[in-house]
Coordinates of C-alpha atoms in Angstrom, one line a residue:
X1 CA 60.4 12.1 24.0
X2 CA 56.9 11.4 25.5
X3 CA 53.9 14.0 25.5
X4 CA 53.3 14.7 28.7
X5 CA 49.7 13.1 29.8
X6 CA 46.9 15.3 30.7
X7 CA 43.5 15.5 30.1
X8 CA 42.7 15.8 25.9
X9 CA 40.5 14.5 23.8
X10 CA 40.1 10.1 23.8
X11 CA 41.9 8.4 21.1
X12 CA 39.2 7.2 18.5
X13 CA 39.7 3.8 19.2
X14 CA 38.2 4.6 22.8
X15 CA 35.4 6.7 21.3
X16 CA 34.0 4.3 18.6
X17 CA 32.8 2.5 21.7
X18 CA 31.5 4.8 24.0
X19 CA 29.3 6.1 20.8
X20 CA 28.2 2.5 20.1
X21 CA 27.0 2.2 24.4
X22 CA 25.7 5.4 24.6
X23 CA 23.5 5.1 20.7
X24 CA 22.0 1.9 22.5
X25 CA 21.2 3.2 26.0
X26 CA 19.7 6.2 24.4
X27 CA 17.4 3.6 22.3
X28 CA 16.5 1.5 25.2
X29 CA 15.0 4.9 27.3
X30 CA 12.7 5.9 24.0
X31 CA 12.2 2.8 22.9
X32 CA 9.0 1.8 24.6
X33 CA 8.1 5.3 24.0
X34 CA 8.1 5.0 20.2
X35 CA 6.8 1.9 19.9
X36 CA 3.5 2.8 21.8
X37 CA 3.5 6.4 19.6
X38 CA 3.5 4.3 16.5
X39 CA 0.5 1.5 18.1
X40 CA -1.7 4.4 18.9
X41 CA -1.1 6.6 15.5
X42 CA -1.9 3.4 13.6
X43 CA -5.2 2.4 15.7
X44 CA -6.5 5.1 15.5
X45 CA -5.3 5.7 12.0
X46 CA -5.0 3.0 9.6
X47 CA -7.0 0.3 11.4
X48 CA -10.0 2.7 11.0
X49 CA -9.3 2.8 7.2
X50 CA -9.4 -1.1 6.8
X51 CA -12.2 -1.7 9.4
X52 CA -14.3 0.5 7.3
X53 CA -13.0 -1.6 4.1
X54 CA -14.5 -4.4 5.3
X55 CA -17.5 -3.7 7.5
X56 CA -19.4 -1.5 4.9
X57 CA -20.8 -4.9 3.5
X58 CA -21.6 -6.5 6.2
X59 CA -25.4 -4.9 7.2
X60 CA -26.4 -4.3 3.5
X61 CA -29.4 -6.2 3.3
X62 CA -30.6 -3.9 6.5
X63 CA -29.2 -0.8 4.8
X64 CA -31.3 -1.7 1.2
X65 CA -34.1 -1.9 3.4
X66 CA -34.2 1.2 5.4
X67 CA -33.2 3.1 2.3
X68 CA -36.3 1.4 0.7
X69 CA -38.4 2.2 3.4
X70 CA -37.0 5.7 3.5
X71 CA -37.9 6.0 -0.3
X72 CA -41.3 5.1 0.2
X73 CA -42.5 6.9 3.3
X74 CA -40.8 10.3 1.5
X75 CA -43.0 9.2 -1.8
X76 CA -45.4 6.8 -1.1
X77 CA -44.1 4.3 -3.5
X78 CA -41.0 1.6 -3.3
X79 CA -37.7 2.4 -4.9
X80 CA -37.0 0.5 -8.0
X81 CA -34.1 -2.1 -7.9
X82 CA -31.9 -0.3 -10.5
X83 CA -32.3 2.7 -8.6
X84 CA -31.4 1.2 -4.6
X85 CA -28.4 -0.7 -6.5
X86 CA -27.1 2.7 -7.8
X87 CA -27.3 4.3 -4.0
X88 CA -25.9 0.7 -2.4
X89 CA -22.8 1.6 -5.2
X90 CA -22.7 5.2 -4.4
X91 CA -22.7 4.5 -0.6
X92 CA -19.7 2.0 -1.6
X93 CA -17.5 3.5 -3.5
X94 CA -18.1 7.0 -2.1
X95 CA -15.4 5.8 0.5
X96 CA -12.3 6.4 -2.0
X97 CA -14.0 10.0 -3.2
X98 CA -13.7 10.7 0.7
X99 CA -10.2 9.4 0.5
X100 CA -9.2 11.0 -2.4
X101 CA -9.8 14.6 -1.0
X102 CA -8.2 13.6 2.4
X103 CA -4.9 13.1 0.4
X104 CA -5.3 16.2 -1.1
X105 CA -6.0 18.7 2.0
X106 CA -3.1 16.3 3.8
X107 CA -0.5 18.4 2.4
X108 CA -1.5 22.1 3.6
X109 CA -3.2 20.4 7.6
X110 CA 0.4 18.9 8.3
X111 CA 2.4 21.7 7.4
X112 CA 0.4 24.3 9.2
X113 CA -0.2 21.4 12.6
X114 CA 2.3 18.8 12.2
X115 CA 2.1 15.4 11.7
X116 CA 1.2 14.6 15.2
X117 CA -2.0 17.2 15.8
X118 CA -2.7 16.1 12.4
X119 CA -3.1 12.8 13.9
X120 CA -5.4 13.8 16.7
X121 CA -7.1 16.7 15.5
X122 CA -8.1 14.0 12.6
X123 CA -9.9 11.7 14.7
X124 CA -12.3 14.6 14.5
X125 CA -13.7 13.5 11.6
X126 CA -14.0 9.9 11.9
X127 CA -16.2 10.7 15.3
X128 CA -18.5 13.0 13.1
X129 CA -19.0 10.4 10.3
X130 CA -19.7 8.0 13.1
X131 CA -22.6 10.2 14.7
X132 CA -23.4 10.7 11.3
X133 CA -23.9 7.2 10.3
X134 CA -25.2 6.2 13.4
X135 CA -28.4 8.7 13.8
X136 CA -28.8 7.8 10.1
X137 CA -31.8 5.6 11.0
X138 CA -33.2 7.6 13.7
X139 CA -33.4 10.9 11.8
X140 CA -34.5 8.9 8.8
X141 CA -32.3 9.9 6.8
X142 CA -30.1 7.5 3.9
X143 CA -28.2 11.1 2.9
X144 CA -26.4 11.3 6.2
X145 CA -24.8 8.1 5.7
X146 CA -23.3 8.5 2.5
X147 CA -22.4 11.9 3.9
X148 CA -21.0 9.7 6.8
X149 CA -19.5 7.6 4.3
X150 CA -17.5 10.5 2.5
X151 CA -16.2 11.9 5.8
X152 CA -15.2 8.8 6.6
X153 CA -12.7 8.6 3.9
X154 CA -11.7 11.8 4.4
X155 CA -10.2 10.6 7.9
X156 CA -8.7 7.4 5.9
X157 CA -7.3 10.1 2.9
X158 CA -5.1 12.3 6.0
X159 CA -4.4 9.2 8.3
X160 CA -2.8 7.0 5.4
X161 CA -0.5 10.0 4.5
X162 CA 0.1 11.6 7.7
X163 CA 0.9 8.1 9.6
X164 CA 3.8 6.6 7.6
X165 CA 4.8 10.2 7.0
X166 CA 4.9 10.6 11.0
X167 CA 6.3 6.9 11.8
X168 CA 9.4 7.4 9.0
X169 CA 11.1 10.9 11.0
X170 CA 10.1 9.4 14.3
X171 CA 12.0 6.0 13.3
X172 CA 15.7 5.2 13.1
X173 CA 17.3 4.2 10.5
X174 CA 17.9 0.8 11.7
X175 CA 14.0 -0.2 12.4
X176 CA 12.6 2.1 10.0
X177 CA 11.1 -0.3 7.8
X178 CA 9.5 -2.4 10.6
X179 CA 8.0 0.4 11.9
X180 CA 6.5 1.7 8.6
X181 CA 4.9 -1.7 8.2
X182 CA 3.0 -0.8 11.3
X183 CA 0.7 0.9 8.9
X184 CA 0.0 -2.0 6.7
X185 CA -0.2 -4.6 9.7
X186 CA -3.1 -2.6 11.1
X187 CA -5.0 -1.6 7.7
X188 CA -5.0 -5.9 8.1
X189 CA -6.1 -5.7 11.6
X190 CA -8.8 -3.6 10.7
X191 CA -9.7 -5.5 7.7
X192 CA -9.7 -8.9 9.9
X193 CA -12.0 -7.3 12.6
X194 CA -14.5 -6.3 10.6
X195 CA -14.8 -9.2 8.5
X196 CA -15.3 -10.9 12.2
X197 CA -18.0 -8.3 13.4
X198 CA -19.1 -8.0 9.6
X199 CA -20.1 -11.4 8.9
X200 CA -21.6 -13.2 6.6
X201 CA -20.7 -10.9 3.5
X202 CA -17.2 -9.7 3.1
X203 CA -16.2 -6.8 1.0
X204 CA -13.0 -6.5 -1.4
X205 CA -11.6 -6.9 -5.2
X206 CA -10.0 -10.4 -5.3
X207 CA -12.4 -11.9 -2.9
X208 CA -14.6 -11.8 -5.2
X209 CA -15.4 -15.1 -6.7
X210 CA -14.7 -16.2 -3.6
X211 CA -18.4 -17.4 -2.6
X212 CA -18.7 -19.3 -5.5
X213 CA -15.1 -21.2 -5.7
X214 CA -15.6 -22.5 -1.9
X215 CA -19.4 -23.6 -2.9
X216 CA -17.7 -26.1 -5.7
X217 CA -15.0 -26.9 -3.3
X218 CA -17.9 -29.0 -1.4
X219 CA -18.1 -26.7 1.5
X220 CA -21.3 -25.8 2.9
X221 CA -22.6 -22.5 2.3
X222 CA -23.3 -21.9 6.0
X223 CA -20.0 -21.8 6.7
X224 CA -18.3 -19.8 3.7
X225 CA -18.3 -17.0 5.6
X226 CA -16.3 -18.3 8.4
X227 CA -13.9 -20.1 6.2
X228 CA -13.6 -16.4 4.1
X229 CA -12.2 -15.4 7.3
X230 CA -9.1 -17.2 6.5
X231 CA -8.5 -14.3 3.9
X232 CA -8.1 -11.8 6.6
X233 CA -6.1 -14.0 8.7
X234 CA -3.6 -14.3 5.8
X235 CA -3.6 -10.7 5.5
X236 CA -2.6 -10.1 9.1
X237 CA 0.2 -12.7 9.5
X238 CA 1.7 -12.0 6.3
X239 CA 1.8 -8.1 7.3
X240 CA 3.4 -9.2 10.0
X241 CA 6.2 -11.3 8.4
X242 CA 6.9 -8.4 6.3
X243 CA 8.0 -6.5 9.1
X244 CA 9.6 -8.7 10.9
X245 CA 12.2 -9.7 8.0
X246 CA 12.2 -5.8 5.9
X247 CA 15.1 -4.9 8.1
X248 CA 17.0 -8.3 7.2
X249 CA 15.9 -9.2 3.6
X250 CA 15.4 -4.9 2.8
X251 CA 12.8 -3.0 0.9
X252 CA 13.5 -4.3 -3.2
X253 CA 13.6 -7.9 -2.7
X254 CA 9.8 -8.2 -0.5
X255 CA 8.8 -5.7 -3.2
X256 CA 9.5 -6.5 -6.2
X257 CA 9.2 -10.5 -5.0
X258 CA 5.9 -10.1 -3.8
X259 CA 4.6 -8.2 -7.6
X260 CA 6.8 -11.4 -9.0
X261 CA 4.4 -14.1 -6.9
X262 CA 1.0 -12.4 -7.7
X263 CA 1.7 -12.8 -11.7
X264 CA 2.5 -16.2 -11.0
X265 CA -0.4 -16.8 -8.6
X266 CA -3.1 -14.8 -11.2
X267 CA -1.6 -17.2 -13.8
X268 CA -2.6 -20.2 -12.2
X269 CA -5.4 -18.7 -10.6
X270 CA -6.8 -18.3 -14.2
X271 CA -6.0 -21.1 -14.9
X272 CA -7.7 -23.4 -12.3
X273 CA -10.7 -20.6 -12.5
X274 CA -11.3 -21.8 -16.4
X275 CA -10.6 -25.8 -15.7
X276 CA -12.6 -26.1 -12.3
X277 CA -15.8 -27.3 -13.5
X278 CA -13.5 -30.0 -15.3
X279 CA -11.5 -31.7 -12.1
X280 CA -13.0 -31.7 -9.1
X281 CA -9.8 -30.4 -7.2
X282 CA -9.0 -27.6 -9.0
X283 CA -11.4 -25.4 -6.5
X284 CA -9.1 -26.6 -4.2
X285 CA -6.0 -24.7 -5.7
X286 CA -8.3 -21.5 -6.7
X287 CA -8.7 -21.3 -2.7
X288 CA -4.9 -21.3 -2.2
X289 CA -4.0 -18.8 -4.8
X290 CA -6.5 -16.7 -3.7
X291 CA -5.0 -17.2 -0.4
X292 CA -1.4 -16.8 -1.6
X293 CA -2.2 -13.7 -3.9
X294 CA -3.2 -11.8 -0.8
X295 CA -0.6 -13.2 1.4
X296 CA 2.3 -12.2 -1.8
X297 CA 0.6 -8.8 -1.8
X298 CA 0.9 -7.6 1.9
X299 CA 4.5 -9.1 1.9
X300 CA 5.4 -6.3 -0.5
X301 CA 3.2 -4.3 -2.6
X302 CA 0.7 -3.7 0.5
X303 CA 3.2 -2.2 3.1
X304 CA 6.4 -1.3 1.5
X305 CA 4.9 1.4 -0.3
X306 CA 4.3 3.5 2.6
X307 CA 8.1 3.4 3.6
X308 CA 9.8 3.9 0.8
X309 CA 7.6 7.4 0.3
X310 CA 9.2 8.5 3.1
X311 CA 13.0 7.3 2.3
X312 CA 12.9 8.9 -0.6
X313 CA 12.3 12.6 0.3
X314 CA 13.2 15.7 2.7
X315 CA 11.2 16.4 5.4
X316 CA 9.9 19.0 3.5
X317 CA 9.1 17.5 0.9
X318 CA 7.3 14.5 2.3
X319 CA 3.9 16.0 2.5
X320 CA 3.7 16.7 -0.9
X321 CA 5.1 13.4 -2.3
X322 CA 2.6 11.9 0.0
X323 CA -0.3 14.0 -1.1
X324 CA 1.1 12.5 -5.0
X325 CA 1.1 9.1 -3.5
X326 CA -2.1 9.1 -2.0
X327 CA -4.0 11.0 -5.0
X328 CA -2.7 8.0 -6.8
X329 CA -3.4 5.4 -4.4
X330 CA -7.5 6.6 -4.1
X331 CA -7.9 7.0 -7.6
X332 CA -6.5 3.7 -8.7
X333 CA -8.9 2.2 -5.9
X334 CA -11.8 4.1 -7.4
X335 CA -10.7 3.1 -10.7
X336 CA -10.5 -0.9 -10.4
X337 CA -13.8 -0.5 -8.0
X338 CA -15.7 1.1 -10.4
X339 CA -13.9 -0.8 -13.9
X340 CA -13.8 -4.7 -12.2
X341 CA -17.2 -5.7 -12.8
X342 CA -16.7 -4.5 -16.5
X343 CA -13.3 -6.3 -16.8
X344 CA -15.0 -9.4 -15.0
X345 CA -17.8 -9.2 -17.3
X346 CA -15.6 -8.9 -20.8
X347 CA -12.9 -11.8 -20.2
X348 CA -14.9 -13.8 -17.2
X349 CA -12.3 -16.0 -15.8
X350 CA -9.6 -14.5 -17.8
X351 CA -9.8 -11.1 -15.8
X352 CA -7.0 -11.3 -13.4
X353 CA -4.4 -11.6 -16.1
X354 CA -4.9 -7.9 -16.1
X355 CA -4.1 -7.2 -13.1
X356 CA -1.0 -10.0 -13.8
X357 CA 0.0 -8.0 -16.9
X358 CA 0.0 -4.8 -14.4
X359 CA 2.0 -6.5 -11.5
X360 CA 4.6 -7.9 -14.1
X361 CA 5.2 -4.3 -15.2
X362 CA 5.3 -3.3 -11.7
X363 CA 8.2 -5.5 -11.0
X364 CA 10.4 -4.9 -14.2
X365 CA 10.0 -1.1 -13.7
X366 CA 10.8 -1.7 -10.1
X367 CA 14.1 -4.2 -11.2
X368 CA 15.6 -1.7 -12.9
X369 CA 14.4 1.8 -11.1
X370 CA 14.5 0.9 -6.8
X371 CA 17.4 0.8 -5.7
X372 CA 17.9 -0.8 -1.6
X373 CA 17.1 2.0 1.1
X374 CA 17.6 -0.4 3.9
X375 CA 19.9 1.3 6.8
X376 CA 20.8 4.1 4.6
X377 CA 20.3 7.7 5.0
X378 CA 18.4 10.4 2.9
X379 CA 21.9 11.3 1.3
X380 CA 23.0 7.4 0.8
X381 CA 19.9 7.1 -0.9
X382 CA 20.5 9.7 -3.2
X383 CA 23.6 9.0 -4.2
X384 CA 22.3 5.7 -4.8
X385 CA 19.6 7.1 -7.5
X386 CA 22.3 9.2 -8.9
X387 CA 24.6 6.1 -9.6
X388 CA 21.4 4.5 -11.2
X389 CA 20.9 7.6 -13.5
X390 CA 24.2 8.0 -14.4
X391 CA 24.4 4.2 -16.0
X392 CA 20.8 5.1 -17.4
X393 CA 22.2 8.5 -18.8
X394 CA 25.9 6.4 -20.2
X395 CA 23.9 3.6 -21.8
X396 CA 21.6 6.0 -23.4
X397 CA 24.4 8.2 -24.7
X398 CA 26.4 4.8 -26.0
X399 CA 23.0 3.8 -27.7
X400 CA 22.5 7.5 -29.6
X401 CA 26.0 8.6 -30.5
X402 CA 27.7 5.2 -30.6
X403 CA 30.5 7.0 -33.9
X404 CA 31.2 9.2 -31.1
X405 CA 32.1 6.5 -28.2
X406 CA 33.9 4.7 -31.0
X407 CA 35.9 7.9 -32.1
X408 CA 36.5 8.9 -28.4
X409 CA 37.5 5.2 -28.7
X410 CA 39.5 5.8 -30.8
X411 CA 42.0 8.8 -29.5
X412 CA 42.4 6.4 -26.2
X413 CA 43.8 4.4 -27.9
X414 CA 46.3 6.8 -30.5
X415 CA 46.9 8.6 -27.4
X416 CA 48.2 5.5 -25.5
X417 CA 50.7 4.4 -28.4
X418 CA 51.9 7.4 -28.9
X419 CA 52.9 7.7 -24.9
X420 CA 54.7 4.6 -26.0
X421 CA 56.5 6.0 -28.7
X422 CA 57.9 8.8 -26.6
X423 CA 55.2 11.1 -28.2
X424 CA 53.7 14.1 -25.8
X425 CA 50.5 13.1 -24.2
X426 CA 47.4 14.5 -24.9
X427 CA 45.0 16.0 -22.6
X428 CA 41.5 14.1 -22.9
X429 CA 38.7 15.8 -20.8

């Protein structure tokens, strides 16, 4: 006998659909609205921290001078050269000290405002750095642009951990990795721009025999700068790649790929670096690895980073695991600023098979460590670290008590025959 119809509950083969329309109407209304959130957070955010990157660099000669001239209308004498190249390096580097302590005061600003007053209320101090750096000259004054300089990175320190932090719980699932790249396509941006306003001298760790490698290539030195430009270019458009394909390809393959392609490319970049003064071409291929080093590095290593810190913890827990990340993010960039010319000056062209060696471990670690976050939630991707830890924890436990697998072995096995003899079985726990 039939139930009688009335109104109930739809069957579940009628709801599965009416979910799926109304999950993609709902994304079509906030869809504009999150994609212009994300554009403005990163503007003002992480292009700031790769337009400072680059620009610093770009006036130096007029920023040697006026701290000379500083120097010797303050003393009456000129500043030696030992002593303007230590405040050039100080004014330089001071960036990532700024940086460093930005990461650190993230953590306590964004739980007491949020990440998005965080965001505005941080533009504060990249307006005071600017007056800062701007009235530098008029107040004659050199200290108030390093202090300009420091505040600076301050702004760069909160921005680069309350951004991706801000763009991973305002994402969905589905594009959250192409909207966490947001961060690295506009530290590019940033990067690009001011090598355009900051020309002829561009600033930066692997661009640095970069001068000297398109002088041998035979192109004139007039125009080195321009052609440098091309690095920032490749920056930019492979940032852009990246997110375009993270949701398709995912997070481990464009990671742990791009680490794999800079140890091949520092290889033969060492290579051709050591042989170039041999065959005339090989300039030629230092000029594309340099090119393809950067261009393997914001395909993974560059962006990726940022996303996967906030896949891989609770909202409350994010500000602290991107205060970690950032701590070691500024240090490592104060570290290979500050060790580089050392390194360079040790093993001369042999120097980037460090940072091969360190790229090579990056990957392997990574192999065996990341597993894939792409469309999965905090609870998939947990259960996916605990499936890797429990292999870890089995293989380890083989490896140290391997009499005691064999013996436990062992019993299986008695225990199996003698269910085939008619015997009682034996409980195994």
């Amino acid at each position: 006998m039939e139930r009688a119809a009335g109104p109930g509950p739809p069957a579940a083969a009628n709801l599965v659909p009416l979910l799926e329309a109304g999950r993609k109407a709902g994304r079509s209304d906030w869809s504009g609205s999150l994609i212009a959130a994300s554009l403005a957070g990163a503007f003002g955010s992480s292009f700031l921290y790769g337009y400072n990157l680059s620009v610093v660099n770009a006036p130096a000669v007029y920023i040697k001078k006026f701290y000379n001239e500083t120097w010797q209308r303050r003393y009456g004498f000129s500043m030696d050269e030992s002593t303007l190249t230590l405040l050039w390096s100080i004014t330089v580097s001071i960036f990532a000290i700024g940086g460093l302590v930005g990461a650190i005061i993230a953590t306590p600003i964004v739980k007491f405002f949020g990440r998005k007053r965080t965001l505005l209320l941080n533009n504060v101090f990249a307006v005071v750095a600017a007056l800062l750096m701007s009235l530098s000259s008029l107040a004659g004054s050199f200290e108030m642009l390093i202090l300009g300089r420091v505040i600076m990175g301050v702004d760069a320190g909160i921005s680069l951990s309350a951004l991706p932090m801000y763009l991973s719980e305002i994402s969905p699932k589905e594009i959250r990795g192409s909207l966490g790249q947001v961060t690295a396509i506009f530290i590019c941006i940033g990067v690009f721009t001011g090598q355009v306003l900051g020309l002829p001298e561009i600033f930066g760790k692997i661009w640095y025999y970069t001068n000297s490698i398109f002088s041998e290539a035979g192109i004139n030195r007039d125009t080195i700068p321009y052609v440098t430009l091309s690095t920032g270019a490749v920056e930019t458009v492979a940032s852009v790649f990246s997110g375009l394909v993270i949701e398709r390809l995912g997070r481990r393959p464009l990671l742990i790929g791009g680490f794999g392609l800079m140890v091949v490319f520092f290889a033969v970049l060492t290579v051709s670096l050591t042989l170039q003064n041999n065959v005339h071409w090989l300039p030629y291929l230092s000029i594309f690895c340099i090119l393809a080093i950067i261009a393997s590095f914001c395909i993974g290593p560059g962006g990726i980073p940022f996303v996967l810190t906030g896949e891989f913890f609770q909202q409350s827990q994010r500000p602290a695991a991107f205060m970690i990340a950032g701590t070691v993010n500024w240090l490592s960039n104060f570290a290979v600023g500050l060790l580089f010319p050392f390194i360079q000056s040790g093993l001369q062209t042999y120097c980037f098979l460090v940072f091969a060696a360190i790229c090579s471990a990056g990957a392997i670690y990574l192999f065996f460590v990341l597993p894939e976050t792409k469309n999965k939630t905090l609870n998939e991707i947990s259960l996916a670290f605990a499936k890797r830890n429990k292999v870890s924890l089995e293989m380890q436990e083989m490896n140290h008590y391997p009499e005691k697998r064999k013996s436990s072995a062992g019993q299986d096995s008695n225990s199996t025959s003698s269910e085939g003899k008619g015997e009682p079985k034996r409980g195994i726990v």
